[in-house]
Coordinates of C-alpha atoms in Angstrom, one line a residue:
R977 CA 72.6 103.0 131.8
N978 CA 71.7 101.0 134.9
F979 CA 72.5 103.8 137.5
V980 CA 70.3 106.4 136.0
D981 CA 67.6 104.5 137.7
M982 CA 68.9 105.3 141.2
D983 CA 67.1 108.4 142.1
L984 CA 70.5 110.2 142.9
D985 CA 68.9 113.5 143.8
A986 CA 66.4 112.0 146.3
I987 CA 69.4 110.0 147.8
T988 CA 71.3 113.0 148.3
K989 CA 68.5 115.1 149.7
Y990 CA 67.6 112.2 152.2
S991 CA 71.4 111.7 153.1
A992 CA 71.5 115.3 154.3
L993 CA 68.8 114.4 156.7
H994 CA 71.0 111.8 158.1
A995 CA 74.2 114.0 157.9
K996 CA 77.5 112.5 158.7
P997 CA 79.7 114.2 161.2
Y998 CA 82.6 115.7 159.1
G999 CA 85.8 113.8 159.3
L1000 CA 84.4 110.9 161.3
I1001 CA 86.1 107.6 160.2
L1002 CA 84.7 104.2 161.2
Q1003 CA 85.8 100.6 160.2
Y1004 CA 83.5 97.7 159.4
G1005 CA 85.0 94.9 161.5
T1006 CA 83.9 91.4 162.6
A1007 CA 81.3 93.1 164.8
G1008 CA 80.2 95.4 162.0
F1009 CA 80.3 99.1 162.9
R1010 CA 80.3 100.0 166.6
T1011 CA 80.7 103.4 168.4
K1012 CA 78.7 105.9 170.6
A1013 CA 75.1 105.8 169.5
E1014 CA 74.8 109.5 168.6
H1015 CA 77.4 109.1 165.8
L1016 CA 75.7 106.3 164.0
D1017 CA 72.5 107.8 162.3
H1018 CA 74.4 108.3 158.9
V1019 CA 75.8 104.9 159.2
M1020 CA 72.3 103.3 159.7
F1021 CA 70.9 105.2 156.7
R1022 CA 73.8 104.1 154.4
M1023 CA 73.8 100.5 155.6
G1024 CA 70.0 100.4 154.6
L1025 CA 71.3 101.7 150.9
L1026 CA 74.0 99.1 151.0
A1027 CA 71.9 96.3 152.1
V1028 CA 69.4 96.9 149.1
L1029 CA 72.4 96.8 146.7
R1030 CA 73.7 93.5 148.2
S1031 CA 70.1 92.1 148.0
K1032 CA 69.8 93.0 144.5
Q1033 CA 73.4 91.6 143.6
T1034 CA 72.7 88.2 145.4
K1035 CA 68.9 88.1 144.5
S1036 CA 68.3 87.2 148.1
T1037 CA 67.1 88.6 151.5
I1038 CA 69.7 90.4 153.4
G1039 CA 69.6 91.1 157.1
V1040 CA 70.5 94.2 159.1
M1041 CA 70.9 93.9 162.9
V1042 CA 71.2 97.0 165.1
T1043 CA 73.2 96.0 168.1
A1044 CA 76.5 96.7 169.9
S1045 CA 76.3 93.1 171.6
H1046 CA 78.4 93.2 175.0
N1047 CA 79.5 97.1 174.6
P1048 CA 78.1 99.5 177.2
E1049 CA 74.5 100.7 176.8
E1050 CA 75.5 104.1 175.3
D1051 CA 77.1 102.5 172.3
N1052 CA 75.3 100.9 169.3
G1053 CA 76.2 99.3 166.2
V1054 CA 75.1 97.6 162.9
K1055 CA 76.0 94.4 161.1
L1056 CA 74.8 93.0 157.8
V1057 CA 73.8 89.4 157.4
D1058 CA 74.6 87.5 154.1
P1059 CA 72.1 85.2 152.5
L1060 CA 72.8 82.0 154.3
G1061 CA 72.8 83.8 157.7
E1062 CA 76.5 84.1 157.5
M1063 CA 78.7 87.1 158.0
L1064 CA 79.0 89.8 155.3
A1065 CA 81.5 88.9 152.5
P1066 CA 84.9 90.6 152.9
S1067 CA 84.7 92.6 149.6
W1068 CA 81.3 94.1 150.9
E1069 CA 82.9 94.9 154.3
E1070 CA 85.2 97.1 152.4
H1071 CA 82.2 98.7 150.5
A1072 CA 80.5 99.2 153.8
T1073 CA 83.6 101.1 155.4
C1074 CA 83.7 103.1 152.1
L1075 CA 80.1 104.3 152.1
A1076 CA 80.0 104.9 155.9
N1077 CA 82.9 107.2 155.6
A1078 CA 82.1 109.2 152.4
E1079 CA 81.5 112.8 153.0
E1080 CA 78.1 114.1 151.8
Q1081 CA 79.1 115.4 148.4
D1082 CA 80.6 112.0 147.6
I1083 CA 77.6 109.7 148.4
Q1084 CA 76.4 109.5 144.8
R1085 CA 79.8 108.5 143.5
V1086 CA 80.3 105.8 146.1
L1087 CA 77.2 104.2 145.4
I1088 CA 77.6 104.1 141.7
D1089 CA 81.2 102.7 142.2
I1090 CA 79.8 99.9 144.3
G1091 CA 77.0 99.1 141.7
E1092 CA 79.3 99.1 138.9
K1093 CA 82.2 97.0 140.7
E1094 CA 79.7 94.4 141.8
A1095 CA 77.6 94.5 138.6
V1096 CA 74.4 95.1 140.5
N1097 CA 71.2 95.0 138.5
L1098 CA 69.0 97.9 139.6
Q1099 CA 65.9 96.3 138.1
Q1100 CA 66.2 93.4 140.4
D1101 CA 63.8 93.4 143.5
A1102 CA 65.5 93.8 146.9
F1103 CA 64.3 92.5 150.2
V1104 CA 65.8 93.3 153.7
V1105 CA 64.9 92.2 157.0
I1106 CA 65.8 94.2 160.3
G1107 CA 66.2 93.3 163.8
R1108 CA 67.3 95.3 166.9
D1109 CA 68.4 94.9 170.5
T1110 CA 67.0 96.7 173.6
R1111 CA 69.2 99.7 173.8
P1112 CA 67.4 102.9 174.1
S1113 CA 68.8 104.2 170.8
S1114 CA 68.0 101.2 168.9
E1115 CA 64.5 101.8 167.6
K1116 CA 65.3 105.3 166.2
L1117 CA 68.5 103.9 164.5
S1118 CA 66.6 101.1 162.8
Q1119 CA 64.1 103.7 161.5
S1120 CA 67.1 105.3 159.8
V1121 CA 68.0 101.8 158.3
I1122 CA 64.4 101.7 156.8
D1123 CA 64.8 105.2 155.4
G1124 CA 67.8 104.0 153.4
I1125 CA 66.2 100.9 152.2
T1126 CA 63.0 102.8 151.1
I1127 CA 64.8 105.5 149.2
L1128 CA 66.5 102.8 147.0
G1129 CA 63.1 101.2 146.3
G1130 CA 63.8 98.1 148.7
Q1131 CA 61.0 96.1 150.3
F1132 CA 61.6 95.3 154.0
H1133 CA 60.2 93.5 157.0
D1134 CA 61.0 94.9 160.5
Y1135 CA 61.0 92.1 163.1
G1136 CA 61.7 94.7 166.0
L1137 CA 63.3 93.2 169.0
L1138 CA 65.4 90.1 168.2
T1139 CA 68.5 88.5 169.4
T1140 CA 71.2 88.6 166.8
P1141 CA 71.1 84.8 166.1
Q1142 CA 67.4 85.0 165.5
L1143 CA 67.9 87.7 162.8
H1144 CA 70.4 85.2 161.2
Y1145 CA 67.9 82.4 161.5
M1146 CA 65.1 84.7 159.9
V1147 CA 67.5 85.4 156.9
Y1148 CA 68.5 81.7 156.4
C1149 CA 64.8 80.5 156.5
R1150 CA 63.7 83.1 154.0
N1151 CA 66.5 82.1 151.6
T1152 CA 65.8 78.5 151.7
S1153 CA 62.1 79.0 151.1
G1154 CA 61.0 77.7 154.4
Q1155 CA 62.8 74.2 154.3
Y1156 CA 65.0 75.3 157.2
G1157 CA 62.2 76.5 159.3
K1158 CA 59.4 79.2 159.6
A1159 CA 60.9 82.7 159.3
T1160 CA 58.8 83.8 162.4
I1161 CA 59.7 84.2 165.9
E1162 CA 57.2 81.3 166.7
G1163 CA 59.0 79.2 163.9
Y1164 CA 62.3 79.7 165.8
Y1165 CA 60.8 78.8 169.2
Q1166 CA 59.0 75.7 167.9
K1167 CA 62.0 74.4 165.9
L1168 CA 64.4 74.6 168.8
S1169 CA 62.0 73.5 171.6
K1170 CA 60.7 70.6 169.6
A1171 CA 64.3 69.2 169.1
F1172 CA 65.1 69.8 172.7
M1173 CA 62.1 68.1 174.2
E1174 CA 62.7 65.1 171.7
L1175 CA 66.3 64.9 172.8
T1176 CA 65.7 65.1 176.6
K1177 CA 62.8 62.6 176.7
Q1178 CA 65.7 60.0 176.2
A1179 CA 67.2 61.1 179.6
S1180 CA 66.3 58.7 182.5
C1181 CA 66.8 61.5 184.7
C1182 CA 66.7 62.1 188.4
G1183 CA 64.5 64.3 190.3
D1184 CA 63.2 67.7 189.2
E1185 CA 65.5 69.8 191.3
Y1186 CA 68.2 68.7 188.9
R1187 CA 66.8 70.5 185.8
T1188 CA 66.8 74.0 186.9
L1189 CA 69.1 76.7 185.5
K1190 CA 69.8 80.2 186.5
V1191 CA 70.3 82.5 183.7
D1192 CA 71.9 86.0 183.7
C1193 CA 70.5 87.9 180.8
A1194 CA 72.8 90.7 180.8
N1195 CA 69.8 93.1 181.1
G1196 CA 69.4 92.7 177.3
I1197 CA 67.3 91.1 174.7
G1198 CA 68.0 87.5 175.8
A1199 CA 65.6 88.1 178.7
L1200 CA 62.7 89.0 176.6
K1201 CA 63.1 86.2 174.1
L1202 CA 63.9 83.5 176.8
R1203 CA 60.8 84.8 178.7
E1204 CA 58.6 84.3 175.5
M1205 CA 60.1 80.9 174.8
E1206 CA 60.3 79.3 178.2
H1207 CA 56.7 77.8 178.1
Y1208 CA 57.8 76.0 174.9
F1209 CA 60.4 73.8 176.8
S1210 CA 59.2 74.1 180.4
Q1211 CA 58.6 70.4 180.8
G1212 CA 62.3 69.6 180.1
L1213 CA 63.9 72.6 181.8
S1214 CA 63.0 75.4 184.1
V1215 CA 64.9 78.6 183.8
H1216 CA 65.1 81.4 186.4
L1217 CA 66.0 84.7 184.7
F1218 CA 68.1 87.4 186.5
N1219 CA 69.2 90.8 185.2
D1220 CA 66.1 90.7 183.0
G1221 CA 66.3 94.4 182.1
T1222 CA 63.6 95.4 184.3
K1223 CA 65.9 97.6 186.6
G1224 CA 69.7 97.1 185.8
K1225 CA 71.7 98.7 182.9
L1226 CA 72.6 96.6 179.8
N1227 CA 75.9 94.7 180.3
H1228 CA 76.6 96.7 183.4
L1229 CA 78.4 94.4 186.0
C1230 CA 76.6 91.4 184.3
G1231 CA 76.6 89.4 181.1
A1232 CA 79.0 86.8 179.6
D1233 CA 81.7 89.2 178.9
F1234 CA 81.7 90.6 182.5
V1235 CA 81.8 87.2 184.0
K1236 CA 84.6 85.9 181.8
S1237 CA 86.9 88.8 182.2
H1238 CA 86.3 89.3 185.8
Q1239 CA 86.1 85.6 186.7
K1240 CA 83.2 86.3 189.1
P1241 CA 79.4 86.1 189.3
P1242 CA 77.3 89.0 187.9
E1243 CA 75.6 91.3 190.3
G1244 CA 72.0 90.5 191.0
M1245 CA 72.2 86.7 191.1
E1246 CA 72.3 84.9 194.3
M1247 CA 74.1 81.5 193.9
K1248 CA 73.7 78.5 196.2
S1249 CA 76.5 76.1 196.1
N1250 CA 76.8 73.6 193.2
E1251 CA 73.7 75.4 191.3
R1252 CA 74.1 75.6 187.5
C1253 CA 74.2 79.3 186.3
C1254 CA 75.1 80.7 182.9
S1255 CA 75.3 84.2 181.3
F1256 CA 74.3 85.5 178.0
D1257 CA 75.9 88.6 176.5
G1258 CA 73.9 91.6 175.5
D1259 CA 72.7 90.2 172.2
A1260 CA 72.5 86.6 173.2
D1261 CA 75.2 85.2 170.8
R1262 CA 77.6 84.1 173.6
I1263 CA 77.2 82.0 176.7
V1264 CA 79.5 81.0 179.7
Y1265 CA 78.5 78.7 182.6
Y1266 CA 79.7 78.8 186.1
Y1267 CA 79.0 77.6 189.7
Q1268 CA 80.0 78.2 193.3
D1269 CA 81.4 75.2 195.2
A1270 CA 80.6 74.2 198.9
E1271 CA 83.6 76.4 199.9
G1272 CA 82.2 79.4 198.2
D1273 CA 84.8 79.4 195.4
F1274 CA 83.7 80.5 192.0
H1275 CA 84.3 78.1 189.0
L1276 CA 84.0 79.4 185.4
I1277 CA 83.2 77.0 182.5
D1278 CA 84.0 78.9 179.3
G1279 CA 83.6 78.3 175.5
D1280 CA 86.5 75.7 175.5
K1281 CA 84.8 73.4 178.1
I1282 CA 81.4 73.8 176.3
A1283 CA 83.1 72.7 173.0
T1284 CA 84.6 69.7 174.8
L1285 CA 81.4 68.6 176.2
I1286 CA 79.5 68.8 173.1
S1287 CA 82.3 67.4 170.7
S1288 CA 83.0 64.4 173.2
F1289 CA 79.1 63.7 173.1
L1290 CA 79.0 63.8 169.4
K1291 CA 81.9 61.4 169.0
E1292 CA 80.2 59.1 171.5
L1293 CA 76.9 59.0 169.4
L1294 CA 78.7 58.5 166.2
L1295 CA 80.7 55.4 167.8
E1296 CA 77.4 53.9 168.9
I1297 CA 75.9 53.8 165.4
G1298 CA 79.3 52.9 163.7
E1299 CA 79.4 56.1 161.5
S1300 CA 82.6 57.3 160.6
L1301 CA 81.9 61.2 159.9
N1302 CA 84.8 63.1 160.7
I1303 CA 84.7 65.7 163.6
G1304 CA 87.0 68.5 164.0
V1305 CA 87.2 70.9 166.9
V1306 CA 88.5 74.4 165.8
Q1307 CA 90.1 76.7 168.5
T1308 CA 92.1 79.9 168.6
A1309 CA 95.6 80.4 170.4
Y1310 CA 93.6 81.5 173.5
A1311 CA 92.1 78.1 174.1
N1312 CA 93.2 76.7 177.4
G1313 CA 96.2 74.0 176.8
S1314 CA 94.4 71.6 179.0
S1315 CA 91.3 71.5 176.7
T1316 CA 93.4 70.8 173.7
R1317 CA 95.3 68.1 175.5
Y1318 CA 92.1 66.5 176.8
L1319 CA 90.5 66.5 173.3
E1320 CA 93.4 65.2 171.5
E1321 CA 94.7 62.6 174.1
V1322 CA 91.6 61.4 176.0
M1323 CA 88.8 62.0 173.4
K1324 CA 90.9 61.3 170.4
V1325 CA 89.2 64.3 168.5
P1326 CA 91.3 66.3 166.3
V1327 CA 91.9 69.8 167.2
Y1328 CA 92.8 72.7 164.8
C1329 CA 94.0 76.3 165.6
T1330 CA 93.1 79.3 163.5
K1331 CA 93.6 83.1 163.9
T1332 CA 91.4 84.9 166.3
G1333 CA 87.9 86.0 164.9
V1334 CA 84.7 84.1 164.2
K1335 CA 85.2 84.2 160.4
H1336 CA 88.5 82.3 160.6
L1337 CA 86.8 79.6 162.9
H1338 CA 83.8 79.4 160.9
H1339 CA 85.6 79.0 157.6
K1340 CA 87.9 76.0 159.1
A1341 CA 85.0 74.3 160.8
Q1342 CA 83.1 74.1 157.4
E1343 CA 85.9 71.7 156.2
F1344 CA 84.7 68.9 158.4
D1345 CA 81.5 66.7 158.3
I1346 CA 80.9 68.0 161.9
G1347 CA 82.8 71.1 162.7
V1348 CA 82.7 72.3 166.4
Y1349 CA 84.0 75.8 167.2
F1350 CA 84.0 78.0 170.4
E1351 CA 85.9 80.9 171.5
A1352 CA 86.9 80.9 175.1
N1353 CA 84.5 83.9 175.4
G1354 CA 81.6 81.6 174.9
H1355 CA 80.8 82.4 171.2
G1356 CA 80.5 79.3 169.1
T1357 CA 78.4 76.5 167.4
V1358 CA 78.5 73.2 165.6
L1359 CA 78.2 73.1 161.9
F1360 CA 77.1 69.9 160.0
S1361 CA 77.9 69.5 156.4
K1362 CA 75.0 68.8 154.0
V1363 CA 76.6 65.4 153.6
A1364 CA 76.4 64.7 157.3
E1365 CA 73.0 66.0 157.6
M1366 CA 71.6 63.7 154.8
K1367 CA 73.5 60.7 156.2
I1368 CA 72.2 61.2 159.8
K1369 CA 68.5 61.8 158.6
Q1370 CA 68.9 58.6 156.3
L1371 CA 70.1 56.5 159.5
A1372 CA 67.2 57.8 161.6
K1373 CA 64.9 56.2 159.1
E1374 CA 66.8 52.9 158.4
L1375 CA 68.5 51.8 161.7
E1376 CA 66.8 49.5 164.2
D1377 CA 66.0 50.0 167.8
N1378 CA 68.6 51.6 169.9
K1379 CA 70.8 52.7 167.0
R1380 CA 67.8 54.4 165.5
K1381 CA 67.2 56.2 168.8
V1382 CA 70.9 57.5 168.7
A1383 CA 70.6 58.6 165.0
K1384 CA 67.4 60.5 166.1
M1385 CA 69.4 62.2 168.8
L1386 CA 71.9 63.5 166.2
E1387 CA 69.1 64.6 164.2
N1388 CA 67.7 66.6 167.1
I1389 CA 71.2 68.1 167.7
I1390 CA 71.3 69.2 164.1
D1391 CA 67.9 71.0 164.5
L1392 CA 69.0 72.6 167.8
F1393 CA 72.0 74.4 166.4
N1394 CA 71.4 77.6 164.6
Q1395 CA 73.5 76.7 161.6
A1396 CA 73.7 80.4 160.7
A1397 CA 75.5 81.7 163.8
G1398 CA 76.5 81.1 167.4
D1399 CA 73.4 81.3 169.5
A1400 CA 73.3 81.5 173.3
I1401 CA 69.8 79.9 173.4
S1402 CA 70.9 77.0 171.2
D1403 CA 74.1 76.4 173.0
M1404 CA 72.2 76.4 176.2
L1405 CA 69.5 73.9 175.4
V1406 CA 72.2 71.5 173.9
T1407 CA 74.3 71.8 176.9
E1408 CA 71.4 71.2 179.2
A1409 CA 70.3 68.2 177.0
I1410 CA 73.7 66.4 177.1
L1411 CA 74.2 67.0 181.0
A1412 CA 70.7 65.5 181.5
L1413 CA 71.4 62.6 179.0
K1414 CA 74.9 61.8 180.5
G1415 CA 73.6 62.4 184.1
L1416 CA 76.4 64.9 184.8
T1417 CA 76.4 67.5 187.4
I1418 CA 78.1 70.8 186.7
Q1419 CA 80.9 69.8 189.0
Q1420 CA 81.5 66.6 187.1
W1421 CA 81.5 68.4 183.8
D1422 CA 84.0 70.9 185.1
A1423 CA 86.2 68.1 186.4
L1424 CA 86.7 66.7 182.8
Y1425 CA 89.9 68.6 183.0
T1426 CA 91.5 71.3 185.0
D1427 CA 92.3 74.7 183.2
L1428 CA 96.0 75.7 183.3
P1429 CA 96.3 78.9 185.2
N1430 CA 96.6 81.9 182.6
R1431 CA 97.0 85.4 182.5
Q1432 CA 96.3 88.2 179.7
L1433 CA 97.9 91.6 179.6
K1434 CA 98.0 94.5 177.3
V1435 CA 101.1 96.5 176.3
K1436 CA 100.6 100.0 174.9
V1437 CA 102.8 100.6 171.8
A1438 CA 103.4 103.5 169.3
D1439 CA 102.3 101.4 166.4
R1440 CA 100.8 97.9 166.8
Q1441 CA 101.8 97.2 163.0
V1442 CA 105.3 96.4 164.1
I1443 CA 104.1 93.1 165.4
S1444 CA 103.3 90.4 162.7
T1445 CA 102.5 86.7 163.5
T1446 CA 102.4 83.4 161.9
D1447 CA 101.2 79.9 162.8
A1448 CA 97.6 81.0 163.7
E1449 CA 99.0 83.9 165.6
R1450 CA 101.1 81.6 168.0
Q1451 CA 104.6 82.8 166.5
A1452 CA 105.8 86.4 166.2
V1453 CA 107.6 87.1 162.9
T1454 CA 108.5 90.7 163.7
P1455 CA 110.0 92.6 165.3
P1456 CA 113.2 90.6 165.0
G1457 CA 114.2 88.9 168.3
L1458 CA 111.0 89.0 169.9
Q1459 CA 110.0 85.2 169.4
E1460 CA 113.4 84.2 170.4
A1461 CA 112.9 86.2 173.7
I1462 CA 109.5 84.6 174.2
N1463 CA 111.0 81.1 173.6
G1464 CA 113.6 81.8 176.3
L1465 CA 111.2 82.9 178.9
V1466 CA 108.6 80.0 178.2
K1467 CA 111.6 77.5 178.8
K1468 CA 111.9 78.7 182.5
Y1469 CA 108.3 77.4 183.4
R1470 CA 106.5 74.1 183.5
L1471 CA 103.5 73.3 181.2
S1472 CA 103.9 76.8 179.8
R1473 CA 103.3 78.7 176.6
A1474 CA 102.9 82.3 175.7
F1475 CA 102.2 84.4 172.5
V1476 CA 101.6 88.0 171.6
R1477 CA 99.4 89.4 168.9
P1478 CA 98.3 93.0 167.9
S1479 CA 94.8 94.1 169.0
G1480 CA 92.5 94.4 166.0
T1481 CA 91.2 97.8 167.3
E1482 CA 93.7 99.8 169.3
D1483 CA 97.4 100.4 169.6
V1484 CA 98.1 97.8 172.1
V1485 CA 99.8 94.4 171.9
R1486 CA 97.8 91.5 173.6
V1487 CA 100.0 89.1 175.7
Y1488 CA 98.7 85.5 176.7
A1489 CA 100.5 83.2 179.1
E1490 CA 99.8 79.9 180.8
A1491 CA 101.8 77.6 183.2
D1492 CA 101.5 75.1 185.9
S1493 CA 100.7 77.6 188.6
Q1494 CA 99.0 81.1 188.8
E1495 CA 102.2 82.6 190.0
S1496 CA 104.2 81.3 187.0
A1497 CA 101.5 82.4 184.6
D1498 CA 101.6 85.8 186.0
S1499 CA 105.3 86.0 186.1
L1500 CA 105.7 84.7 182.4
A1501 CA 103.0 87.1 181.2
H1502 CA 104.9 89.9 182.9
E1503 CA 108.2 89.0 181.6
V1504 CA 106.8 88.6 178.0
S1505 CA 105.2 92.1 178.2
L1506 CA 108.6 93.8 179.2
A1507 CA 110.1 91.9 176.1
V1508 CA 107.3 93.5 174.0
Y1509 CA 107.7 96.9 175.6
R1510 CA 111.5 96.7 174.9
L1511 CA 111.5 95.2 171.4
A1512 CA 108.1 96.5 169.9
G1513 CA 108.2 100.2 170.8
G1514 CA 106.3 100.3 174.1
I1515 CA 105.1 103.8 175.1
G1516 CA 104.2 105.2 178.7
E1517 CA 105.7 103.6 181.6
R1518 CA 107.2 100.0 181.6
P1519 CA 104.7 97.3 182.6
Q1520 CA 104.6 96.8 186.4
R1521 CA 103.9 93.5 188.2
G1522 CA 100.1 93.2 188.8

């Protein structure tokens, strides 16, 4: 039988060296596993084992990324990357959870179960690539992954320090036998920089002062990689790095998540009025832009506005070459109502709403020739279908003069987007290129539309399962009476909407409200949270006005 070949005794012996704290339960979610670094050694070893099984089953290279993204520095985490650089298949997320939570004496049985369920051929070779972020705990934890890979006889390549999107890129390159790009860090830098430089040389741009960008790197891996990369594109863009990890703590008072949730600039960045600034998150797969106006007011440009800039530009290019490829923008219920209205009514670009979570957005975006998706938090990308890609490459060869130039620009944009995952570096370069090509300042970009004031709140409940939703989380189905209550409250305000949804991770219900003024948005959010507290089993004290 197949499974006799697993040296089960060796696995058991090694597993004891990466012992699981008894009774610890973790869940593999959208972001993989995440918790305090000291609780993760056994999980890393076991994900090494799982990656080998997945590699044998798919006959492909699998990636393992050690990171906890925008979480505090004390935390860490791990996620697996599937053959085309996408997130791990849902059935394997379940296997991951099962394996991570098995007590020591059950490890053998769980491995055999997975192998049999998935018909894994153990004779098949396995290859796994590993990347890690700059957390103090990451190096030792990635060594535990390697232990797991080795004990099951897998081959591996350890890339060391990488951004999360760079590991996705490596996996994609290795599984498309180099057609997509070279599976090296230089390959990544060259592919993106070449596309960026070709795209921006079309810009009949103003003085040099214009093409400078301040980047807050969240004291993370983004700083190291941007520093290695900057000389590749320095003729087209000069980046000034802040929070580069030389002194500050990872994600502490800086990074995309901090800027977005606190609506203020990161510590450690001096901003002059109207300068373009952006922030990456800890593993460089999210980006938000912002600036300070002449009055000293802070303006955030979130994922919705980035998606609007990019999709409008793509639509313009397609119109110029008379190409009818269909573009779709995919958002979640958290997208600001003004962005949806602007895209549909002004740009005439169709917008679709899905449930919260990258996998839902990604899945929907794959239905279009060109699918654009960004979460408001700055995580997103553009997906080009194979058909769209072939058509555009064809046109770049066949068309004449100006139209040929436009088709070439589309081709550069295809190369700039990391097709495998949202990538802050890609998103930054595309955004910078578009602003240069259109001659837009950051204020002009910001002025495309004005965000409706909004407010997000959390309500503690005894059991978040009492809330269930439909219509991409925009309508509450249970508990009875809650949606009716929300409808009644929304009617009291102008340009208003509100929705509630259970948190994916804790017993709280998340409330979102927007309206024509901040006062109205705050008031609506508060009233909705009172309704949740009353009808969905709120615990602790009643929600107070902020």
